[in-house]
mmCIF file with all atom_site columns, C-alpha atoms in Angstrom:
data_model
loop_
_atom_site.group_PDB
_atom_site.id
_atom_site.type_symbol
_atom_site.label_atom_id
_atom_site.label_alt_id
_atom_site.label_comp_id
_atom_site.label_asym_id
_atom_site.label_entity_id
_atom_site.label_seq_id
_atom_site.pdbx_PDB_ins_code
_atom_site.Cartn_x
_atom_site.Cartn_y
_atom_site.Cartn_z
_atom_site.occupancy
_atom_site.B_iso_or_equiv
_atom_site.pdbx_formal_charge
_atom_site.auth_seq_id
_atom_site.auth_comp_id
_atom_site.auth_asym_id
_atom_site.auth_atom_id
_atom_site.pdbx_PDB_model_num
ATOM 1   C CA . MET A 1 1   ? 64.480  163.132 89.820  1.00 39.00 ? 1   MET A CA 1
ATOM 2   C CA . VAL A 1 2   ? 66.979  160.201 89.724  1.00 38.00 ? 2   VAL A CA 1
ATOM 3   C CA . ALA A 1 3   ? 70.453  161.156 90.614  1.00 40.00 ? 3   ALA A CA 1
ATOM 4   C CA . ALA A 1 4   ? 73.014  160.589 87.837  1.00 44.00 ? 4   ALA A CA 1
ATOM 5   C CA . VAL A 1 5   ? 75.659  157.752 88.103  1.00 43.00 ? 5   VAL A CA 1
ATOM 6   C CA . ASP A 1 6   ? 79.112  158.449 87.517  1.00 48.00 ? 6   ASP A CA 1
ATOM 7   C CA . PRO A 1 7   ? 79.742  156.518 84.312  1.00 50.00 ? 7   PRO A CA 1
ATOM 8   C CA . ASP A 1 8   ? 83.169  155.538 85.616  1.00 48.00 ? 8   ASP A CA 1
ATOM 9   C CA . CYS A 1 9   ? 81.791  153.717 88.488  1.00 50.00 ? 9   CYS A CA 1
ATOM 10  C CA . VAL A 1 10  ? 80.460  150.836 86.053  1.00 46.00 ? 10  VAL A CA 1
ATOM 11  C CA . GLU A 1 11  ? 84.148  149.903 85.383  1.00 46.00 ? 11  GLU A CA 1
ATOM 12  C CA . TYR A 1 12  ? 84.189  148.515 89.018  1.00 46.00 ? 12  TYR A CA 1
ATOM 13  C CA . GLY A 1 13  ? 80.700  147.509 89.380  1.00 47.00 ? 13  GLY A CA 1
ATOM 14  C CA . CYS A 1 14  ? 79.242  150.380 91.583  1.00 49.00 ? 14  CYS A CA 1
ATOM 15  C CA . THR A 1 15  ? 76.199  152.208 90.352  1.00 46.00 ? 15  THR A CA 1
ATOM 16  C CA . HIS A 1 16  ? 75.248  154.002 93.549  1.00 48.00 ? 16  HIS A CA 1
ATOM 17  C CA . PRO A 1 17  ? 74.042  157.506 92.474  1.00 45.00 ? 17  PRO A CA 1
ATOM 18  C CA . HIS A 1 18  ? 75.712  159.352 95.183  1.00 47.00 ? 18  HIS A CA 1
ATOM 19  C CA . VAL A 1 19  ? 79.345  157.971 94.340  1.00 55.00 ? 19  VAL A CA 1
ATOM 20  C CA . SER A 1 20  ? 81.542  160.539 92.962  1.00 69.00 ? 20  SER A CA 1
ATOM 21  C CA . LEU A 1 21  ? 84.749  159.331 91.882  1.00 76.00 ? 21  LEU A CA 1
ATOM 22  C CA . ASP A 1 22  ? 86.067  162.707 90.818  1.00 81.00 ? 22  ASP A CA 1
ATOM 23  C CA . GLU A 1 23  ? 85.523  163.897 94.500  1.00 83.00 ? 23  GLU A CA 1
ATOM 24  C CA . TRP A 1 24  ? 87.523  160.711 95.982  1.00 86.00 ? 24  TRP A CA 1
ATOM 25  C CA . ALA A 1 25  ? 90.302  161.120 93.227  1.00 86.00 ? 25  ALA A CA 1
ATOM 26  C CA . LEU A 1 26  ? 90.751  165.047 94.233  1.00 86.00 ? 26  LEU A CA 1
ATOM 27  C CA . MET A 1 27  ? 90.768  163.983 98.021  1.00 85.00 ? 27  MET A CA 1
ATOM 28  C CA . TRP A 1 28  ? 93.312  161.249 97.240  1.00 86.00 ? 28  TRP A CA 1
ATOM 29  C CA . MET A 1 29  ? 95.473  163.726 95.272  1.00 85.00 ? 29  MET A CA 1
ATOM 30  C CA . ARG A 1 30  ? 95.517  166.005 98.280  1.00 82.00 ? 30  ARG A CA 1
ATOM 31  C CA . GLY A 1 31  ? 96.961  163.436 100.256 1.00 80.00 ? 31  GLY A CA 1
ATOM 32  C CA . LEU A 1 32  ? 94.330  161.533 101.901 1.00 82.00 ? 32  LEU A CA 1
ATOM 33  C CA . GLU A 1 33  ? 94.335  157.907 102.443 1.00 80.00 ? 33  GLU A CA 1
ATOM 34  C CA . PRO A 1 34  ? 91.481  155.590 100.886 1.00 81.00 ? 34  PRO A CA 1
ATOM 35  C CA . ARG A 1 35  ? 90.428  154.646 104.357 1.00 79.00 ? 35  ARG A CA 1
ATOM 36  C CA . GLU A 1 36  ? 90.188  158.337 105.546 1.00 80.00 ? 36  GLU A CA 1
ATOM 37  C CA . ILE A 1 37  ? 88.231  159.204 102.239 1.00 84.00 ? 37  ILE A CA 1
ATOM 38  C CA . ALA A 1 38  ? 85.759  156.165 103.094 1.00 81.00 ? 38  ALA A CA 1
ATOM 39  C CA . ARG A 1 39  ? 85.305  157.415 106.497 1.00 80.00 ? 39  ARG A CA 1
ATOM 40  C CA . LEU A 1 40  ? 84.435  161.212 105.546 1.00 80.00 ? 40  LEU A CA 1
ATOM 41  C CA . CYS A 1 41  ? 82.213  159.842 102.656 1.00 80.00 ? 41  CYS A CA 1
ATOM 42  C CA . GLY A 1 42  ? 80.425  156.931 104.638 1.00 80.00 ? 42  GLY A CA 1
ATOM 43  C CA . VAL A 1 43  ? 81.396  154.239 102.197 1.00 80.00 ? 43  VAL A CA 1
ATOM 44  C CA . ASN A 1 44  ? 83.471  151.209 102.293 1.00 78.00 ? 44  ASN A CA 1
ATOM 45  C CA . SER A 1 45  ? 87.183  151.580 101.954 1.00 75.00 ? 45  SER A CA 1
ATOM 46  C CA . TRP A 1 46  ? 87.372  149.022 99.133  1.00 79.00 ? 46  TRP A CA 1
ATOM 47  C CA . ARG A 1 47  ? 85.222  150.931 96.941  1.00 83.00 ? 47  ARG A CA 1
ATOM 48  C CA . VAL A 1 48  ? 87.474  153.831 97.170  1.00 84.00 ? 48  VAL A CA 1
ATOM 49  C CA . ASP A 1 49  ? 90.531  151.790 96.523  1.00 82.00 ? 49  ASP A CA 1
ATOM 50  C CA . GLN A 1 50  ? 88.945  150.555 93.397  1.00 84.00 ? 50  GLN A CA 1
ATOM 51  C CA . ALA A 1 51  ? 87.713  153.951 92.493  1.00 85.00 ? 51  ALA A CA 1
ATOM 52  C CA . ILE A 1 52  ? 91.318  155.213 92.716  1.00 87.00 ? 52  ILE A CA 1
ATOM 53  C CA . ALA A 1 53  ? 92.815  152.293 90.846  1.00 85.00 ? 53  ALA A CA 1
ATOM 54  C CA . VAL A 1 54  ? 90.379  153.100 87.945  1.00 84.00 ? 54  VAL A CA 1
ATOM 55  C CA . ARG A 1 55  ? 91.585  156.567 87.602  1.00 86.00 ? 55  ARG A CA 1
ATOM 56  C CA . VAL A 1 56  ? 95.210  155.581 88.079  1.00 85.00 ? 56  VAL A CA 1
ATOM 57  C CA . ARG A 1 57  ? 94.877  152.993 85.304  1.00 86.00 ? 57  ARG A CA 1
ATOM 58  C CA . ARG A 1 58  ? 93.535  155.917 83.077  1.00 85.00 ? 58  ARG A CA 1
ATOM 59  C CA . ASP A 1 59  ? 96.357  158.356 84.371  1.00 84.00 ? 59  ASP A CA 1
ATOM 60  C CA . PRO A 1 60  ? 99.502  156.541 85.345  1.00 83.00 ? 60  PRO A CA 1
ATOM 61  C CA . THR A 1 61  ? 101.088 160.082 86.164  1.00 83.00 ? 61  THR A CA 1
ATOM 62  C CA . MET A 1 62  ? 98.586  160.482 89.182  1.00 84.00 ? 62  MET A CA 1
ATOM 63  C CA . PRO A 1 63  ? 100.800 159.044 92.031  1.00 82.00 ? 63  PRO A CA 1
ATOM 64  C CA . GLY A 1 64  ? 103.702 161.048 91.037  1.00 80.00 ? 64  GLY A CA 1
ATOM 65  C CA . ARG A 1 65  ? 101.614 164.269 91.249  1.00 82.00 ? 65  ARG A CA 1
ATOM 66  C CA . ARG A 1 66  ? 99.972  163.172 94.484  1.00 83.00 ? 66  ARG A CA 1
ATOM 67  C CA . LEU A 1 67  ? 100.717 165.423 97.454  1.00 75.00 ? 67  LEU A CA 1
ATOM 68  C CA . LYS A 1 68  ? 102.187 164.047 100.455 1.00 66.00 ? 68  LYS A CA 1
ATOM 69  C CA . ARG A 1 69  ? 101.155 165.509 103.824 1.00 55.00 ? 69  ARG A CA 1
ATOM 70  C CA . HIS A 1 70  ? 104.328 167.394 104.348 1.00 50.00 ? 70  HIS A CA 1
ATOM 71  C CA . LEU A 1 71  ? 104.033 169.047 100.720 1.00 50.00 ? 71  LEU A CA 1
ATOM 72  C CA . GLN A 1 72  ? 100.407 170.265 101.215 1.00 55.00 ? 72  GLN A CA 1
ATOM 73  C CA . PRO A 1 73  ? 100.131 173.780 99.918  1.00 59.00 ? 73  PRO A CA 1
ATOM 74  C CA . ALA A 1 74  ? 100.640 176.439 102.240 1.00 63.00 ? 74  ALA A CA 1
ATOM 75  C CA . PRO A 1 75  ? 97.376  178.579 102.994 1.00 69.00 ? 75  PRO A CA 1
ATOM 76  C CA . ALA A 1 76  ? 96.698  181.463 100.843 1.00 71.00 ? 76  ALA A CA 1
ATOM 77  C CA . THR A 1 77  ? 97.740  185.003 102.030 1.00 80.00 ? 77  THR A CA 1
ATOM 78  C CA . LEU A 1 78  ? 95.354  187.692 102.373 1.00 83.00 ? 78  LEU A CA 1
ATOM 79  C CA . ALA A 1 79  ? 96.731  189.507 99.358  1.00 86.00 ? 79  ALA A CA 1
ATOM 80  C CA . GLN A 1 80  ? 96.337  186.067 97.304  1.00 86.00 ? 80  GLN A CA 1
ATOM 81  C CA . ARG A 1 81  ? 92.850  185.736 98.550  1.00 88.00 ? 81  ARG A CA 1
ATOM 82  C CA . GLN A 1 82  ? 91.963  189.243 97.428  1.00 92.00 ? 82  GLN A CA 1
ATOM 83  C CA . GLU A 1 83  ? 93.810  188.846 93.960  1.00 92.00 ? 83  GLU A CA 1
ATOM 84  C CA . PHE A 1 84  ? 91.776  185.414 93.202  1.00 94.00 ? 84  PHE A CA 1
ATOM 85  C CA . LYS A 1 85  ? 88.413  187.299 94.315  1.00 93.00 ? 85  LYS A CA 1
ATOM 86  C CA . GLN A 1 86  ? 89.191  189.944 91.760  1.00 95.00 ? 86  GLN A CA 1
ATOM 87  C CA . LYS A 1 87  ? 89.983  187.828 88.991  1.00 94.00 ? 87  LYS A CA 1
ATOM 88  C CA . LEU A 1 88  ? 87.218  185.842 89.651  1.00 94.00 ? 88  LEU A CA 1
ATOM 89  C CA . ALA A 1 89  ? 84.895  188.685 89.408  1.00 94.00 ? 89  ALA A CA 1
ATOM 90  C CA . GLU A 1 90  ? 86.506  189.742 86.182  1.00 94.00 ? 90  GLU A CA 1
ATOM 91  C CA . TYR A 1 91  ? 86.002  186.043 84.944  1.00 92.00 ? 91  TYR A CA 1
ATOM 92  C CA . ARG A 1 92  ? 82.327  186.304 85.922  1.00 91.00 ? 92  ARG A CA 1
ATOM 93  C CA . ASP A 1 93  ? 81.888  189.440 84.231  1.00 91.00 ? 93  ASP A CA 1
ATOM 94  C CA . TRP A 1 94  ? 83.546  188.406 80.837  1.00 88.00 ? 94  TRP A CA 1
ATOM 95  C CA . LEU A 1 95  ? 81.121  185.241 80.584  1.00 86.00 ? 95  LEU A CA 1
ATOM 96  C CA . GLN A 1 96  ? 78.155  187.459 81.312  1.00 86.00 ? 96  GLN A CA 1
ATOM 97  C CA . ARG A 1 97  ? 79.298  190.106 78.532  1.00 86.00 ? 97  ARG A CA 1
ATOM 98  C CA . HIS A 1 98  ? 80.564  187.620 75.745  1.00 82.00 ? 98  HIS A CA 1
ATOM 99  C CA . GLY A 1 99  ? 78.938  184.406 76.625  1.00 79.00 ? 99  GLY A CA 1
ATOM 100 C CA . ARG A 1 100 ? 82.053  182.295 75.878  1.00 80.00 ? 100 ARG A CA 1
ATOM 101 C CA . GLU A 1 101 ? 85.303  181.309 77.622  1.00 83.00 ? 101 GLU A CA 1
ATOM 102 C CA . PRO A 1 102 ? 88.357  183.864 77.242  1.00 86.00 ? 102 PRO A CA 1
ATOM 103 C CA . ARG A 1 103 ? 90.727  182.798 74.192  1.00 82.00 ? 103 ARG A CA 1
ATOM 104 C CA . GLU A 1 104 ? 94.300  182.334 74.244  1.00 78.00 ? 104 GLU A CA 1
ATOM 105 C CA . HIS A 1 105 ? 94.833  184.615 71.097  1.00 78.00 ? 105 HIS A CA 1
ATOM 106 C CA . GLY A 1 106 ? 92.085  186.849 72.101  1.00 76.00 ? 106 GLY A CA 1
ATOM 107 C CA . GLU A 1 107 ? 91.408  190.407 70.598  1.00 78.00 ? 107 GLU A CA 1
ATOM 108 C CA . ASN A 1 108 ? 92.658  192.576 73.615  1.00 86.00 ? 108 ASN A CA 1
ATOM 109 C CA . ARG A 1 109 ? 95.196  192.270 76.466  1.00 90.00 ? 109 ARG A CA 1
ATOM 110 C CA . HIS A 1 110 ? 92.329  191.750 79.190  1.00 91.00 ? 110 HIS A CA 1
ATOM 111 C CA . GLU A 1 111 ? 90.994  188.730 77.333  1.00 89.00 ? 111 GLU A CA 1
ATOM 112 C CA . ARG A 1 112 ? 94.420  187.168 76.847  1.00 89.00 ? 112 ARG A CA 1
ATOM 113 C CA . ALA A 1 113 ? 95.202  187.977 80.537  1.00 91.00 ? 113 ALA A CA 1
ATOM 114 C CA . LEU A 1 114 ? 92.209  186.168 81.682  1.00 92.00 ? 114 LEU A CA 1
ATOM 115 C CA . TYR A 1 115 ? 93.002  183.179 79.593  1.00 90.00 ? 115 TYR A CA 1
ATOM 116 C CA . GLY A 1 116 ? 96.653  183.138 81.271  1.00 91.00 ? 116 GLY A CA 1
ATOM 117 C CA . TRP A 1 117 ? 94.893  183.305 84.815  1.00 93.00 ? 117 TRP A CA 1
ATOM 118 C CA . LEU A 1 118 ? 92.594  180.310 84.010  1.00 92.00 ? 118 LEU A CA 1
ATOM 119 C CA . SER A 1 119 ? 95.475  178.218 82.591  1.00 88.00 ? 119 SER A CA 1
ATOM 120 C CA . ARG A 1 120 ? 97.337  178.754 85.913  1.00 90.00 ? 120 ARG A CA 1
ATOM 121 C CA . GLN A 1 121 ? 94.175  177.586 87.744  1.00 89.00 ? 121 GLN A CA 1
ATOM 122 C CA . ARG A 1 122 ? 93.969  174.447 85.734  1.00 85.00 ? 122 ARG A CA 1
ATOM 123 C CA . ALA A 1 123 ? 97.604  173.773 86.204  1.00 82.00 ? 123 ALA A CA 1
ATOM 124 C CA . ALA A 1 124 ? 97.104  174.135 89.680  1.00 81.00 ? 124 ALA A CA 1
ATOM 125 C CA . ASP A 1 125 ? 94.157  171.857 89.724  1.00 77.00 ? 125 ASP A CA 1
ATOM 126 C CA . ARG A 1 126 ? 95.940  169.012 87.960  1.00 72.00 ? 126 ARG A CA 1
ATOM 127 C CA . ASP A 1 127 ? 98.743  169.500 90.264  1.00 69.00 ? 127 ASP A CA 1
ATOM 128 C CA . ALA A 1 128 ? 96.302  169.366 93.371  1.00 66.00 ? 128 ALA A CA 1
ATOM 129 C CA . THR A 1 129 ? 97.527  172.725 94.640  1.00 76.00 ? 129 THR A CA 1
ATOM 130 C CA . LEU A 1 130 ? 94.361  174.730 94.051  1.00 80.00 ? 130 LEU A CA 1
ATOM 131 C CA . GLU A 1 131 ? 92.168  175.472 97.011  1.00 81.00 ? 131 GLU A CA 1
ATOM 132 C CA . LEU A 1 132 ? 89.168  173.447 97.016  1.00 75.00 ? 132 LEU A CA 1
ATOM 133 C CA . ALA A 1 133 ? 87.024  176.770 97.865  1.00 80.00 ? 133 ALA A CA 1
ATOM 134 C CA . ASN A 1 134 ? 88.663  178.290 94.753  1.00 86.00 ? 134 ASN A CA 1
ATOM 135 C CA . ALA A 1 135 ? 87.836  175.280 92.456  1.00 83.00 ? 135 ALA A CA 1
ATOM 136 C CA . ALA A 1 136 ? 84.265  175.427 93.908  1.00 82.00 ? 136 ALA A CA 1
ATOM 137 C CA . ALA A 1 137 ? 84.218  178.948 93.070  1.00 87.00 ? 137 ALA A CA 1
ATOM 138 C CA . LEU A 1 138 ? 85.113  178.491 89.471  1.00 88.00 ? 138 LEU A CA 1
ATOM 139 C CA . ASP A 1 139 ? 82.959  175.564 89.180  1.00 82.00 ? 139 ASP A CA 1
ATOM 140 C CA . ALA A 1 140 ? 80.015  177.566 89.926  1.00 82.00 ? 140 ALA A CA 1
ATOM 141 C CA . ILE A 1 141 ? 80.735  180.275 87.303  1.00 84.00 ? 141 ILE A CA 1
ATOM 142 C CA . GLY A 1 142 ? 81.972  178.656 83.924  1.00 76.00 ? 142 GLY A CA 1
ATOM 143 C CA . ARG A 1 143 ? 83.491  175.727 82.266  1.00 77.00 ? 143 ARG A CA 1
ATOM 144 C CA . TRP A 1 144 ? 87.088  176.600 83.571  1.00 82.00 ? 144 TRP A CA 1
ATOM 145 C CA . ARG A 1 145 ? 88.120  172.926 83.633  1.00 74.00 ? 145 ARG A CA 1
ATOM 146 C CA . ARG A 1 146 ? 87.798  172.470 79.768  1.00 66.00 ? 146 ARG A CA 1
ATOM 147 C CA . PRO A 1 147 ? 91.449  171.359 79.003  1.00 51.00 ? 147 PRO A CA 1
ATOM 148 C CA . ALA A 1 148 ? 93.323  173.439 76.764  1.00 46.00 ? 148 ALA A CA 1
ATOM 149 C CA . LEU A 1 149 ? 94.428  172.229 73.303  1.00 45.00 ? 149 LEU A CA 1
ATOM 150 C CA . GLY A 1 150 ? 98.066  171.682 74.577  1.00 44.00 ? 150 GLY A CA 1
ATOM 151 C CA . HIS A 1 151 ? 96.810  169.037 77.111  1.00 46.00 ? 151 HIS A CA 1
ATOM 152 C CA . LEU A 1 152 ? 94.716  166.980 74.676  1.00 47.00 ? 152 LEU A CA 1
ATOM 153 C CA . LYS A 1 153 ? 94.478  163.531 76.240  1.00 54.00 ? 153 LYS A CA 1
ATOM 154 C CA . ALA A 1 154 ? 96.138  160.714 74.208  1.00 58.00 ? 154 ALA A CA 1
ATOM 155 C CA . ASP A 1 155 ? 93.035  158.437 74.869  1.00 59.00 ? 155 ASP A CA 1
ATOM 156 C CA . HIS A 1 156 ? 90.708  160.865 73.409  1.00 71.00 ? 156 HIS A CA 1
ATOM 157 C CA . PHE A 1 157 ? 93.026  161.435 70.275  1.00 78.00 ? 157 PHE A CA 1
ATOM 158 C CA . ASP A 1 158 ? 93.029  157.610 69.842  1.00 80.00 ? 158 ASP A CA 1
ATOM 159 C CA . THR A 1 159 ? 89.282  157.111 70.271  1.00 82.00 ? 159 THR A CA 1
ATOM 160 C CA . ARG A 1 160 ? 88.662  159.894 67.645  1.00 86.00 ? 160 ARG A CA 1
ATOM 161 C CA . LEU A 1 161 ? 91.289  158.448 65.447  1.00 90.00 ? 161 LEU A CA 1
ATOM 162 C CA . GLU A 1 162 ? 89.664  154.946 65.357  1.00 91.00 ? 162 GLU A CA 1
ATOM 163 C CA . GLN A 1 163 ? 86.284  156.656 64.620  1.00 91.00 ? 163 GLN A CA 1
ATOM 164 C CA . PHE A 1 164 ? 87.813  158.650 61.951  1.00 94.00 ? 164 PHE A CA 1
ATOM 165 C CA . ARG A 1 165 ? 89.285  155.383 60.625  1.00 94.00 ? 165 ARG A CA 1
ATOM 166 C CA . ARG A 1 166 ? 86.140  153.388 60.503  1.00 94.00 ? 166 ARG A CA 1
ATOM 167 C CA . TYR A 1 167 ? 84.038  156.364 58.989  1.00 95.00 ? 167 TYR A CA 1
ATOM 168 C CA . VAL A 1 168 ? 86.653  156.651 56.070  1.00 95.00 ? 168 VAL A CA 1
ATOM 169 C CA . ALA A 1 169 ? 86.535  152.970 55.500  1.00 95.00 ? 169 ALA A CA 1
ATOM 170 C CA . ALA A 1 170 ? 82.803  152.834 55.399  1.00 94.00 ? 170 ALA A CA 1
ATOM 171 C CA . ALA A 1 171 ? 82.211  156.098 53.346  1.00 93.00 ? 171 ALA A CA 1
ATOM 172 C CA . GLY A 1 172 ? 85.334  156.581 51.573  1.00 94.00 ? 172 GLY A CA 1
ATOM 173 C CA . ARG A 1 173 ? 85.421  160.431 52.069  1.00 94.00 ? 173 ARG A CA 1
ATOM 174 C CA . LEU A 1 174 ? 86.145  162.831 54.859  1.00 94.00 ? 174 LEU A CA 1
ATOM 175 C CA . PRO A 1 175 ? 83.003  163.650 57.294  1.00 93.00 ? 175 PRO A CA 1
ATOM 176 C CA . THR A 1 176 ? 81.310  166.947 56.823  1.00 91.00 ? 176 THR A CA 1
ATOM 177 C CA . ARG A 1 177 ? 78.770  168.966 58.508  1.00 87.00 ? 177 ARG A CA 1
ATOM 178 C CA . ARG A 1 178 ? 76.426  169.456 55.522  1.00 88.00 ? 178 ARG A CA 1
ATOM 179 C CA . PRO A 1 179 ? 72.991  169.155 56.074  1.00 88.00 ? 179 PRO A CA 1
ATOM 180 C CA . GLY A 1 180 ? 71.879  165.508 56.303  1.00 87.00 ? 180 GLY A CA 1
ATOM 181 C CA . ALA A 1 181 ? 75.090  164.512 58.051  1.00 87.00 ? 181 ALA A CA 1
ATOM 182 C CA . SER A 1 182 ? 74.728  162.195 61.111  1.00 88.00 ? 182 SER A CA 1
ATOM 183 C CA . GLU A 1 183 ? 75.573  163.640 64.505  1.00 85.00 ? 183 GLU A CA 1
ATOM 184 C CA . ASP A 1 184 ? 78.372  161.347 64.654  1.00 86.00 ? 184 ASP A CA 1
ATOM 185 C CA . GLU A 1 185 ? 79.821  162.427 61.398  1.00 90.00 ? 185 GLU A CA 1
ATOM 186 C CA . ARG A 1 186 ? 79.372  166.260 62.138  1.00 88.00 ? 186 ARG A CA 1
ATOM 187 C CA . ALA A 1 187 ? 81.244  165.413 65.647  1.00 86.00 ? 187 ALA A CA 1
ATOM 188 C CA . LEU A 1 188 ? 84.192  163.946 63.491  1.00 88.00 ? 188 LEU A CA 1
ATOM 189 C CA . ALA A 1 189 ? 84.009  167.086 61.079  1.00 88.00 ? 189 ALA A CA 1
ATOM 190 C CA . VAL A 1 190 ? 84.361  169.492 64.134  1.00 83.00 ? 190 VAL A CA 1
ATOM 191 C CA . TRP A 1 191 ? 87.266  167.401 65.612  1.00 83.00 ? 191 TRP A CA 1
ATOM 192 C CA . LEU A 1 192 ? 89.016  167.330 62.364  1.00 87.00 ? 192 LEU A CA 1
ATOM 193 C CA . GLN A 1 193 ? 88.412  171.356 61.881  1.00 83.00 ? 193 GLN A CA 1
ATOM 194 C CA . GLY A 1 194 ? 90.079  171.726 65.244  1.00 77.00 ? 194 GLY A CA 1
ATOM 195 C CA . LEU A 1 195 ? 93.012  169.694 64.434  1.00 79.00 ? 195 LEU A CA 1
ATOM 196 C CA . ARG A 1 196 ? 93.605  171.740 61.331  1.00 78.00 ? 196 ARG A CA 1
ATOM 197 C CA . ALA A 1 197 ? 93.355  174.892 63.378  1.00 69.00 ? 197 ALA A CA 1
ATOM 198 C CA . GLY A 1 198 ? 96.025  173.425 65.717  1.00 54.00 ? 198 GLY A CA 1
ATOM 199 C CA . ASP A 1 199 ? 98.264  171.689 63.309  1.00 46.00 ? 199 ASP A CA 1
ATOM 200 C CA . ARG A 1 200 ? 101.301 173.691 64.188  1.00 47.00 ? 200 ARG A CA 1
ATOM 201 C CA . ALA A 1 201 ? 100.802 173.217 68.154  1.00 52.00 ? 201 ALA A CA 1
ATOM 202 C CA . ILE A 1 202 ? 103.268 171.057 70.059  1.00 47.00 ? 202 ILE A CA 1
ATOM 203 C CA . TRP A 1 203 ? 100.486 168.579 71.025  1.00 58.00 ? 203 TRP A CA 1
ATOM 204 C CA . LEU A 1 204 ? 100.035 167.501 67.662  1.00 69.00 ? 204 LEU A CA 1
ATOM 205 C CA . THR A 1 205 ? 103.027 165.285 67.362  1.00 72.00 ? 205 THR A CA 1
ATOM 206 C CA . PRO A 1 206 ? 104.523 163.936 64.075  1.00 77.00 ? 206 PRO A CA 1
ATOM 207 C CA . GLU A 1 207 ? 103.287 160.448 64.978  1.00 81.00 ? 207 GLU A CA 1
ATOM 208 C CA . ARG A 1 208 ? 99.741  161.699 65.533  1.00 83.00 ? 208 ARG A CA 1
ATOM 209 C CA . GLU A 1 209 ? 100.044 163.705 61.839  1.00 86.00 ? 209 GLU A CA 1
ATOM 210 C CA . ALA A 1 210 ? 101.298 160.748 60.464  1.00 89.00 ? 210 ALA A CA 1
ATOM 211 C CA . ALA A 1 211 ? 98.385  158.446 61.824  1.00 91.00 ? 211 ALA A CA 1
ATOM 212 C CA . LEU A 1 212 ? 95.775  161.099 60.521  1.00 92.00 ? 212 LEU A CA 1
ATOM 213 C CA . THR A 1 213 ? 97.608  161.097 57.076  1.00 93.00 ? 213 THR A CA 1
ATOM 214 C CA . THR A 1 214 ? 97.379  157.121 56.833  1.00 94.00 ? 214 THR A CA 1
ATOM 215 C CA . VAL A 1 215 ? 93.744  157.263 57.644  1.00 94.00 ? 215 VAL A CA 1
ATOM 216 C CA . HIS A 1 216 ? 93.159  159.985 54.987  1.00 94.00 ? 216 HIS A CA 1
ATOM 217 C CA . PRO A 1 217 ? 95.966  161.901 53.267  1.00 93.00 ? 217 PRO A CA 1
ATOM 218 C CA . GLY A 1 218 ? 93.548  164.970 52.580  1.00 92.00 ? 218 GLY A CA 1
ATOM 219 C CA . TRP A 1 219 ? 92.520  165.127 56.227  1.00 91.00 ? 219 TRP A CA 1
ATOM 220 C CA . ARG A 1 220 ? 93.591  168.574 56.312  1.00 86.00 ? 220 ARG A CA 1
ATOM 221 C CA . GLY A 1 221 ? 91.129  169.728 53.905  1.00 78.00 ? 221 GLY A CA 1
ATOM 222 C CA . SER A 1 222 ? 91.072  172.314 51.054  1.00 59.00 ? 222 SER A CA 1
ATOM 223 C CA . SER A 1 223 ? 87.828  174.084 52.518  1.00 44.00 ? 223 SER A CA 1
ATOM 224 C CA . ARG A 1 224 ? 85.751  174.220 55.363  1.00 42.00 ? 224 ARG A CA 1
ATOM 225 C CA . PRO A 1 225 ? 83.747  170.942 55.632  1.00 39.00 ? 225 PRO A CA 1
#
């Protein structure tokens, strides 16, 4: 079986199957210099430099969030390690019982508490303060890295908005999930449904609402697509 190539590598011309931009970016965010990353991973330092540049262009906030050597997080205490282990077990048990991720507005206090804990792990991961061992343990269990709706990336929204604009221009109507709809149409319909469900959330700014309304005034819909 051929190893998958990180799609971001294509942007700077590297198609080696063992290159992991996610790994390099994480190491850089933890304070390592490109030359140190290159030495540890056995690659040329210029590849690491270019890989980091790709990610920084996509997320200009990375340099400001990058840890300096004197700001490295202190090792977790015994109590903190035990608490993480307990929560990790609860998260694993939840997935096995329910087959889905915990929800912010879950039916019971336990589900909501698990969601809050995972949100804190995601925040720590974004700030590069989550221990690598903890991140690896979470990766082995579920899709915990899935961004919450409140952190919807602008580039993702803009991409979907352009797809929505092109679809409406060609079809003259909203996308649906009815039988016969193409995969792309169904994906757009699901995206719009998610926006409708969260149209009062902070991340759906007035500018984004106006952009959606410009494409199709009835984007909120009167019924489920």
